[in-house]
Coordinates of C-alpha atoms (C1' of nucleotides) and ligand atoms in Angstrom, one line a residue:
Chain A
X1 CA -134.0 164.7 -14.8
X2 CA -130.8 164.1 -13.2
X3 CA -128.4 162.0 -15.3
X4 CA -125.0 160.5 -14.7
X5 CA -121.8 161.8 -16.5
X6 CA -122.0 158.5 -18.7
X7 CA -125.7 158.9 -19.7
X8 CA -125.0 162.5 -20.6
X9 CA -122.1 161.6 -22.9
X10 CA -124.3 159.1 -24.6
X11 CA -127.0 161.7 -25.3
X12 CA -124.3 163.9 -26.8
X13 CA -122.8 161.3 -29.0
X14 CA -126.4 160.2 -30.2
X15 CA -127.1 164.1 -30.9
X16 CA -124.0 164.5 -32.8
X17 CA -124.8 161.4 -35.0
X18 CA -128.2 162.5 -35.7
X19 CA -126.8 166.1 -36.6
X20 CA -124.2 164.6 -39.1
X21 CA -126.4 162.0 -40.9
X22 CA -129.9 162.8 -40.0
X23 CA -130.3 159.1 -39.5
X24 CA -130.7 157.1 -36.2
X25 CA -127.4 156.5 -34.6
X26 CA -125.9 153.0 -35.0
X27 CA -124.6 151.3 -32.0
X28 CA -121.3 151.0 -33.5
X29 CA -121.0 154.6 -34.4
X30 CA -121.9 155.5 -30.7
X31 CA -119.2 153.1 -29.5
X32 CA -116.8 154.6 -31.8
X33 CA -117.5 158.2 -30.5
X34 CA -117.5 157.1 -26.9
X35 CA -114.3 154.7 -27.2
X36 CA -116.4 151.9 -25.8
X37 CA -117.9 148.5 -27.0
X38 CA -120.9 147.9 -29.0
X39 CA -122.0 145.6 -26.1
X40 CA -121.8 148.6 -23.6
X41 CA -123.7 150.8 -26.0
X42 CA -126.7 148.3 -26.3
X43 CA -126.8 148.2 -22.6
X44 CA -126.9 151.9 -22.2
X45 CA -129.2 152.7 -24.9
X46 CA -131.7 150.2 -23.4
X47 CA -131.4 152.1 -20.1
X48 CA -131.9 155.6 -21.9
X49 CA -135.0 154.2 -23.4
X50 CA -136.3 153.0 -20.3
X51 CA -135.7 156.4 -18.8
X52 CA -137.6 158.0 -21.7
X53 CA -134.8 159.9 -23.4
X54 CA -134.5 157.9 -26.6
X55 CA -136.3 155.9 -29.1
X56 CA -134.4 152.5 -29.5
X57 CA -135.3 149.7 -31.9
X58 CA -133.2 146.5 -31.9
X59 CA -131.1 146.5 -34.7
X60 CA -132.5 149.7 -36.0
X61 CA -130.4 152.3 -34.2
X62 CA -131.4 154.9 -31.6
X63 CA -132.6 158.5 -31.8
X64 CA -133.2 161.1 -29.2
X65 CA -137.0 162.0 -28.4
X66 CA -138.1 165.2 -27.4
X67 CA -136.8 165.1 -23.9
X68 CA -133.5 163.6 -24.8
X69 CA -133.0 166.4 -27.4
X70 CA -133.7 168.9 -24.8
X71 CA -131.2 167.5 -22.6
X72 CA -128.6 167.3 -25.2
X73 CA -129.1 170.8 -26.1
X74 CA -128.8 172.0 -22.7
X75 CA -125.4 170.2 -22.7
X76 CA -124.3 171.7 -25.8
X77 CA -125.3 175.2 -24.4
X78 CA -123.3 174.4 -21.3
X79 CA -120.3 173.2 -23.2
X80 CA -120.1 176.2 -25.6
X81 CA -120.6 178.9 -22.8
X82 CA -117.8 177.3 -20.8
X83 CA -115.6 177.4 -23.9
X84 CA -116.4 181.2 -24.3
X85 CA -115.6 181.7 -20.6
X86 CA -112.3 179.9 -20.8
X87 CA -111.4 181.8 -23.9
X88 CA -112.5 185.3 -23.0
X89 CA -112.1 185.5 -19.3
X90 CA -109.4 183.1 -18.7
X91 CA -107.5 183.7 -21.8
X92 CA -107.1 180.0 -22.9
X93 CA -106.3 179.4 -26.5
X94 CA -108.9 177.8 -28.8
X95 CA -107.5 174.4 -28.8
X96 CA -107.4 174.1 -25.1
X97 CA -110.8 174.8 -24.3
X98 CA -112.7 171.7 -25.5
X99 CA -111.3 169.2 -23.0
X100 CA -112.1 171.2 -19.9
X101 CA -115.4 172.0 -21.1
X102 CA -116.3 168.5 -21.5
X103 CA -115.8 168.3 -17.7
X104 CA -117.6 171.7 -17.0
X105 CA -120.7 170.7 -19.1
X106 CA -121.6 168.3 -16.4
X107 CA -122.0 170.6 -13.6
X108 CA -125.8 170.7 -12.5
X109 CA -127.2 174.1 -11.9
X110 CA -129.6 175.9 -14.1
X111 CA -128.8 179.3 -12.2
X112 CA -125.3 178.8 -12.8
X113 CA -125.4 178.6 -16.6
X114 CA -127.9 181.4 -17.1
X115 CA -125.8 183.7 -14.8
X116 CA -122.8 182.5 -16.7
X117 CA -124.5 183.5 -20.0
X118 CA -125.4 186.6 -18.6
X119 CA -121.8 187.4 -17.4
X120 CA -120.4 186.6 -20.9
X121 CA -123.0 188.9 -22.5
X122 CA -125.3 186.4 -24.0
X123 CA -122.7 185.0 -26.7
X124 CA -124.3 183.7 -29.9
X125 CA -121.4 181.5 -30.9
X126 CA -118.5 179.8 -29.3
X127 CA -114.8 180.0 -30.1
X128 CA -114.9 177.7 -32.8
X129 CA -117.9 179.5 -34.4
X130 CA -120.5 177.0 -33.3
X131 CA -123.8 178.4 -32.5
X132 CA -124.9 178.5 -28.6
X133 CA -128.5 177.7 -27.9
X134 CA -130.5 180.2 -25.5
X135 CA -132.0 179.5 -22.3
X136 CA -135.1 178.1 -24.5
X137 CA -132.6 175.9 -26.6
X138 CA -133.0 178.1 -29.7
X139 CA -130.0 178.7 -31.9
X140 CA -129.1 181.5 -33.9
X141 CA -128.2 180.2 -37.4
X142 CA -125.8 181.7 -39.8
X143 CA -125.3 181.3 -43.5
X144 CA -122.1 179.7 -44.1
X145 CA -120.2 177.7 -46.7
X146 CA -116.9 175.7 -46.6
X147 CA -113.9 177.8 -47.8
X148 CA -113.5 175.1 -50.4
X149 CA -116.8 176.3 -52.2
X150 CA -115.7 180.0 -52.4
X151 CA -114.9 180.9 -56.0
X152 CA -111.7 182.3 -57.3
X153 CA -111.4 186.0 -56.8
X154 CA -114.4 185.9 -54.2
X155 CA -113.9 187.1 -50.7
X156 CA -115.0 185.6 -47.4
X157 CA -115.0 186.1 -43.7
X158 CA -114.0 183.0 -41.5
X159 CA -116.8 182.3 -39.0
X160 CA -116.1 178.9 -37.9
X161 CA -114.3 175.6 -38.0
X162 CA -115.7 172.1 -38.9
X163 CA -112.8 170.0 -37.4
X164 CA -112.2 170.7 -33.8
X165 CA -109.0 168.8 -33.4
X166 CA -106.0 170.1 -31.5
X167 CA -103.7 169.7 -34.5
X168 CA -106.0 171.4 -37.1
X169 CA -106.6 174.4 -34.8
X170 CA -102.8 174.6 -34.3
X171 CA -102.4 174.3 -38.0
X172 CA -104.7 177.3 -38.3
X173 CA -102.8 179.2 -35.6
X174 CA -99.5 178.6 -37.6
X175 CA -101.2 180.0 -40.9
X176 CA -102.5 183.1 -38.8
X177 CA -106.1 182.1 -39.7
X178 CA -108.6 182.8 -36.9
X179 CA -112.2 183.5 -36.7
X180 CA -113.0 186.9 -38.3
X181 CA -109.9 186.4 -40.5
X182 CA -110.8 187.9 -44.1
X183 CA -109.9 185.6 -47.1
X184 CA -109.6 186.1 -50.7
X185 CA -109.3 183.3 -53.1
X186 CA -106.3 184.1 -55.5
X187 CA -106.0 180.8 -57.1
X188 CA -107.0 177.2 -57.2
X189 CA -104.4 174.9 -58.8
X190 CA -105.7 172.6 -61.2
X191 CA -102.7 170.1 -60.9
X192 CA -102.4 169.7 -57.1
X193 CA -105.6 171.4 -55.9
X194 CA -103.8 173.6 -53.4
X195 CA -105.8 176.8 -52.9
X196 CA -103.9 180.0 -52.8
X197 CA -105.5 182.7 -50.5
X198 CA -104.7 186.2 -49.2
X199 CA -105.4 186.5 -45.3
X200 CA -106.6 189.8 -43.9
X201 CA -105.5 191.7 -47.1
X202 CA -102.0 190.9 -46.3
X203 CA -100.0 187.6 -46.4
X204 CA -100.5 185.0 -49.1
X205 CA -100.8 181.3 -48.2
X206 CA -101.2 177.9 -50.0
X207 CA -103.7 175.8 -48.1
X208 CA -104.9 172.1 -48.8
X209 CA -108.3 171.2 -49.9
X210 CA -108.6 169.3 -46.4
X211 CA -108.1 172.5 -44.7
X212 CA -110.5 174.5 -47.0
X213 CA -113.3 171.9 -46.4
X214 CA -112.9 172.4 -42.6
X215 CA -113.2 176.2 -42.6
X216 CA -116.5 177.9 -42.7
X217 CA -116.9 181.4 -44.3
X218 CA -119.4 183.9 -45.2
X219 CA -119.5 185.4 -48.5
X220 CA -118.5 189.2 -48.3
Chain B
X1 CA -102.5 161.6 -9.2
X2 CA -105.9 161.4 -10.7
X3 CA -108.7 160.5 -8.3
X4 CA -112.3 160.0 -8.5
X5 CA -114.9 162.3 -7.2
X6 CA -115.6 159.7 -4.4
X7 CA -112.0 159.4 -3.4
X8 CA -111.6 163.2 -3.2
X9 CA -114.7 163.7 -0.9
X10 CA -113.1 161.2 1.4
X11 CA -109.9 163.3 1.4
X12 CA -111.8 166.3 2.2
X13 CA -113.8 164.9 5.1
X14 CA -110.7 163.5 6.6
X15 CA -109.1 166.7 6.2
X16 CA -111.9 168.6 7.8
X17 CA -112.0 166.0 10.9
X18 CA -108.4 166.4 11.4
X19 CA -108.6 170.2 11.2
X20 CA -111.4 170.2 13.8
X21 CA -109.9 167.8 16.3
X22 CA -106.3 167.4 15.5
X23 CA -106.8 163.6 16.0
X24 CA -107.1 161.1 13.3
X25 CA -110.5 160.7 11.7
X26 CA -112.8 158.1 13.0
X27 CA -114.4 155.8 10.6
X28 CA -117.9 156.7 12.2
X29 CA -117.1 160.4 11.6
X30 CA -116.1 160.2 8.2
X31 CA -119.2 158.1 7.5
X32 CA -121.2 160.9 9.2
X33 CA -119.8 163.5 7.0
X34 CA -120.2 161.6 3.8
X35 CA -123.6 160.3 4.8
X36 CA -122.5 156.6 4.2
X37 CA -122.0 153.4 6.1
X38 CA -119.1 152.7 8.3
X39 CA -118.3 149.5 6.2
X40 CA -118.0 151.6 3.0
X41 CA -115.5 154.0 5.0
X42 CA -113.5 151.1 6.0
X43 CA -113.2 149.7 2.5
X44 CA -112.3 153.2 1.1
X45 CA -109.7 154.3 3.7
X46 CA -108.0 151.0 3.0
X47 CA -107.9 151.8 -0.6
X48 CA -106.5 155.4 -0.1
X49 CA -103.7 153.9 2.3
X50 CA -103.0 151.3 -0.6
X51 CA -102.8 154.6 -3.0
X52 CA -100.5 156.2 -0.6
X53 CA -102.6 159.2 0.5
X54 CA -103.6 158.3 4.0
X55 CA -102.2 156.5 7.0
X56 CA -104.7 154.1 8.1
X57 CA -104.3 151.7 11.3
X58 CA -107.2 149.4 12.0
X59 CA -109.4 150.5 14.9
X60 CA -107.1 153.8 15.2
X61 CA -108.5 155.8 12.7
X62 CA -107.1 157.7 9.6
X63 CA -105.0 160.6 8.9
X64 CA -103.7 162.3 5.7
X65 CA -100.1 161.8 4.9
X66 CA -98.2 164.5 3.1
X67 CA -99.5 163.5 -0.5
X68 CA -103.1 163.3 0.9
X69 CA -102.6 166.7 2.6
X70 CA -101.5 168.3 -0.6
X71 CA -104.4 167.0 -2.6
X72 CA -107.0 168.0 0.0
X73 CA -105.4 171.6 0.2
X74 CA -105.7 171.9 -3.7
X75 CA -109.3 170.7 -3.5
X76 CA -110.0 173.4 -0.9
X77 CA -108.3 175.9 -3.1
X78 CA -110.3 175.0 -5.9
X79 CA -113.7 175.0 -3.9
X80 CA -112.9 178.5 -2.3
X81 CA -111.8 180.0 -5.8
X82 CA -114.9 178.9 -7.4
X83 CA -117.0 180.2 -4.6
X84 CA -115.4 183.7 -5.1
X85 CA -116.2 183.5 -8.9
X86 CA -119.8 182.4 -8.2
X87 CA -120.2 185.3 -5.8
X88 CA -118.2 188.2 -7.5
X89 CA -118.7 187.5 -11.1
X90 CA -121.9 185.7 -11.3
X91 CA -123.7 187.5 -8.4
X92 CA -124.7 184.5 -6.5
X93 CA -125.6 184.9 -2.7
X94 CA -123.0 183.7 -0.1
X95 CA -125.7 180.9 0.9
X96 CA -125.9 179.6 -2.6
X97 CA -122.1 179.2 -3.6
X98 CA -121.1 176.1 -1.6
X99 CA -123.3 173.5 -3.4
X100 CA -122.1 174.5 -6.8
X101 CA -118.6 174.7 -5.8
X102 CA -118.7 171.1 -4.4
X103 CA -119.2 170.1 -8.0
X104 CA -116.8 172.4 -9.6
X105 CA -113.8 171.6 -7.2
X106 CA -113.6 168.2 -9.1
X107 CA -112.8 169.6 -12.5
X108 CA -109.4 168.6 -13.3
X109 CA -107.0 171.2 -14.7
X110 CA -104.2 172.8 -13.1
X111 CA -104.4 175.7 -15.6
X112 CA -107.9 176.3 -15.1
X113 CA -107.5 176.9 -11.5
X114 CA -104.5 178.9 -11.7
X115 CA -106.0 181.2 -14.4
X116 CA -109.2 181.4 -12.3
X117 CA -107.1 182.7 -9.4
X118 CA -105.5 185.2 -11.7
X119 CA -108.8 186.4 -13.2
X120 CA -110.2 186.9 -9.6
X121 CA -107.2 189.0 -8.6
X122 CA -105.5 186.2 -6.4
X123 CA -108.2 186.6 -3.8
X124 CA -107.0 185.8 -0.2
X125 CA -110.3 184.7 1.4
X126 CA -113.7 183.3 0.3
X127 CA -117.2 184.6 0.7
X128 CA -117.4 183.1 4.0
X129 CA -114.0 184.5 5.1
X130 CA -112.2 181.4 4.8
X131 CA -108.6 181.6 3.7
X132 CA -107.8 180.5 0.1
X133 CA -104.4 178.4 -0.2
X134 CA -102.3 179.8 -3.1
X135 CA -100.6 177.6 -5.9
X136 CA -98.1 176.3 -3.4
X137 CA -100.8 175.5 -0.8
X138 CA -99.9 178.3 1.5
X139 CA -102.6 180.2 3.5
X140 CA -102.9 183.6 4.6
X141 CA -103.6 183.4 8.3
X142 CA -105.4 186.2 10.0
X143 CA -106.0 186.9 13.7
X144 CA -109.6 186.6 14.5
X145 CA -112.0 185.7 17.5
X146 CA -115.5 184.7 17.8
X147 CA -117.7 187.6 18.3
X148 CA -118.9 186.0 21.6
X149 CA -115.4 186.8 23.0
X150 CA -115.6 190.4 22.2
X151 CA -115.9 192.3 25.4
X152 CA -118.6 195.2 26.2
X153 CA -118.0 198.4 24.5
X154 CA -115.4 197.0 22.3
X155 CA -115.5 197.1 18.4
X156 CA -114.9 194.6 15.9
X157 CA -114.9 193.7 12.1
X158 CA -116.9 190.8 10.7
X159 CA -114.3 188.8 8.8
X160 CA -115.7 185.3 8.7
X161 CA -118.3 182.6 9.5
X162 CA -117.7 179.6 11.5
X163 CA -120.9 177.7 10.3
X164 CA -121.6 177.7 6.8
X165 CA -125.3 176.4 6.8
X166 CA -127.6 178.1 4.4
X167 CA -130.2 178.8 7.4
X168 CA -127.2 180.7 9.4
X169 CA -126.3 182.7 6.6
X170 CA -129.7 183.5 5.8
X171 CA -130.2 184.6 9.3
X172 CA -127.2 186.9 9.0
X173 CA -128.7 188.4 5.8
X174 CA -132.0 189.1 7.9
X175 CA -129.9 190.9 10.4
X176 CA -128.0 192.9 7.6
X177 CA -124.8 191.2 8.9
X178 CA -122.2 190.5 6.4
X179 CA -118.3 190.1 6.0
X180 CA -116.8 193.6 6.7
X181 CA -119.8 194.7 8.8
X182 CA -118.5 196.9 11.8
X183 CA -119.8 195.8 15.2
X184 CA -119.8 197.3 18.7
X185 CA -120.9 195.3 21.7
X186 CA -123.4 197.4 23.5
X187 CA -124.6 195.0 26.1
X188 CA -124.5 191.4 27.2
X189 CA -127.6 190.5 29.2
X190 CA -126.9 188.5 32.4
X191 CA -130.2 186.9 32.5
X192 CA -130.9 185.5 29.2
X193 CA -127.3 185.8 27.5
X194 CA -128.4 188.0 24.6
X195 CA -125.9 190.3 23.3
X196 CA -127.0 193.8 22.0
X197 CA -124.7 195.0 19.2
X198 CA -124.6 197.9 16.9
X199 CA -124.1 197.3 13.3
X200 CA -122.1 199.5 10.9
X201 CA -122.6 202.5 13.3
X202 CA -126.3 202.2 12.8
X203 CA -129.2 199.7 13.6
X204 CA -129.1 198.1 17.1
X205 CA -129.8 194.3 17.3
X206 CA -130.1 191.4 19.9
X207 CA -128.2 188.4 18.7
X208 CA -128.0 184.9 20.7
X209 CA -124.8 183.5 21.8
X210 CA -125.1 180.7 19.3
X211 CA -125.0 183.4 16.5
X212 CA -122.2 185.2 18.2
X213 CA -120.1 181.8 18.6
X214 CA -120.4 181.4 14.8
X215 CA -119.2 184.8 13.7
X216 CA -115.5 185.8 13.5
X217 CA -114.3 189.2 14.1
X218 CA -111.0 191.2 14.3
X219 CA -110.6 193.8 17.0
X220 CA -110.6 197.3 15.8
Chain C
dA1 C1' -113.0 143.8 36.7
dT2 C1' -116.7 142.6 34.3
dA3 C1' -120.6 143.4 31.7
dT4 C1' -122.7 146.4 28.5
dA5 C1' -122.6 149.6 24.8
dT6 C1' -120.1 151.5 21.0
dT7 C1' -117.2 151.4 17.2
dT8 C1' -115.2 149.0 13.7
dT9 C1' -114.2 145.4 10.7
dT10 C1' -115.5 141.4 7.9
dA11 C1' -118.3 138.6 4.7
dG12 C1' -121.4 138.6 1.4
dA13 C1' -124.6 140.9 -1.6
dT14 C1' -126.2 144.6 -5.0
dT15 C1' -125.7 148.3 -8.5
dT16 C1' -123.7 150.4 -12.4
dA17 C1' -120.7 150.5 -16.1
dT18 C1' -117.7 148.1 -18.3
dC19 C1' -115.5 144.0 -20.8
dT20 C1' -115.1 139.5 -24.1
dA21 C1' -116.8 135.8 -26.7
dA22 C1' -120.6 133.7 -29.0
dA23 C1' -125.1 133.9 -30.9
dA24 C1' -128.5 136.5 -33.9
dT25 C1' -129.7 139.6 -37.3
dT26 C1' -129.0 142.5 -41.1
dT27 C1' -126.3 144.0 -45.0
dA28 C1' -123.8 143.4 -49.2
dG29 C1' -121.4 140.9 -52.9
dA30 C1' -121.0 137.3 -56.1
Chain D
dT1 C1' -130.8 134.7 -54.2
dC2 C1' -127.7 132.7 -51.6
dT3 C1' -123.5 133.3 -49.0
dA4 C1' -120.0 136.0 -46.7
dA5 C1' -119.2 140.0 -44.0
dA6 C1' -120.5 143.3 -40.9
dT7 C1' -123.2 144.7 -37.1
dT8 C1' -125.8 144.2 -33.3
dT9 C1' -127.3 141.6 -29.3
dT10 C1' -127.0 138.3 -25.6
dA11 C1' -124.7 135.7 -22.0
dG12 C1' -121.7 135.9 -18.6
dA13 C1' -117.7 138.0 -16.1
dT14 C1' -115.3 141.9 -13.8
dA15 C1' -114.5 146.3 -11.1
dA16 C1' -115.9 150.0 -8.2
dA17 C1' -118.6 151.8 -4.8
dT18 C1' -122.0 150.7 -2.3
dC19 C1' -125.2 148.1 1.4
dT20 C1' -126.9 144.9 5.3
dA21 C1' -125.9 141.9 9.1
dA22 C1' -122.7 139.4 11.9
dA23 C1' -118.5 139.2 14.1
dA24 C1' -114.5 141.4 16.5
dA25 C1' -112.4 145.0 18.9
dT26 C1' -112.5 148.7 22.0
dA27 C1' -114.6 152.1 25.2
dT28 C1' -117.8 152.8 29.2
dA29 C1' -120.1 152.3 33.2
dT30 C1' -121.1 150.2 37.3
Ligands
MN301 MN1 -115.9 171.5 -27.6
MN302 MN1 -116.7 174.7 -29.5
MN303 MN1 -118.0 175.9 0.6
MN304 MN1 -116.6 178.9 1.8

DNA sequence: ATATATTTTTAGATTTATCTAAAATTTAGA
DNA sequence: TCTAAATTTTAGATAAATCTAAAAATATAT
């Protein structure tokens, strides 16, 4: 089904909220993500329900149905593949790719996205470590934990970020932290909760719990 | 200036008409290209005039001013670079690229298009032989004539197509004719005006004047 | 030159996505 | 449990891009 940019953005917002909480998306939360009024959201979710993309119950919230979920997954596939393209082929930084991918993800062409996938070598993860759905909507899951859950003296490999904000990504750049960085927990300070780590068997850095919560690592 | 898709499509239409005829674009002609009503066109050209992109005189037609011309040229740059990308990187055929480029050309990011340009090696021409404006809006012109103007026993190199329709491009595919094909005029039939050519020093083919009018060649 | 045809503009309506303000419903606190 | 706060929906308005039908201007043909 051909949808407008707006409709697609609503589907993505509802998908994200469902992913985060597992519960139906509330009108207010959708409005928050899309920076619009609750009244507009009510109008639009009714329309999406009409079109058979979501299940909507007055005052109860909105959830994607099968078709809505498929469409949202396709959008995420497109978004993340474009991010890989921007980063690997066009040499963008990881803090720059999201905004442009927000536009590119709405381009309509199944062949385009499948050929892009092939061109990029069927990548499994995007520049932020998020999994890329394949042509059939299937993800490759990965065992990962927040860096804040890694214990003292244990080692881990950075595989993703939870936050995607520019400021967080720039902060990581300044710390020399990136996807595939090796990390060892040297100390966790009892008093101020700062975590001291060694990065790539090299520099030592102190990071806040906020940063550690937003970094995903694999045990190594 | 940030423009809507619709506004950008009007600018392109006006640009094309000016390019074709040299005269200001008529309301009806714009409506024809954009498949819309004359009344809508009047509304929109007034709005574009308000925004300082076109000069519009009631009943006299519309022409791009400096700013409108710059914006239209940027759109053409984006369109043609995306066509090159689709063809060279993603292996699309030359009859498939236009429709997708019509969508991609509206993505807003100066860095995106300049990096794409670099990635593609600063191509001078698109898959149909049309020149690609550089970052400053400058084209590389090329001396070319329609194949129909090539004389008997003369040789030429195919450098572009005038028509961009799918059916014409597919017809050329069937004849094995493509950009960079070498052509020799073997005979021009007096009775039915069919032109007999040799392609790549190899096969002989008879083509109609209609086809010959729509193929650009360089004398060799 | 005058009538006719064509083109273009205007007037008024429609659709889509948005808004604000007020009403209805649900949730949470005392 | 009752009341107050928060959330959500409804009602009505607005802005952008479109439409149709009618009026106005221009072009064409006898
Ligand atoms: Mn992103
Ligand atoms: Mn991402
Ligand atoms: Mn094209
Ligand atoms: Mn082209």
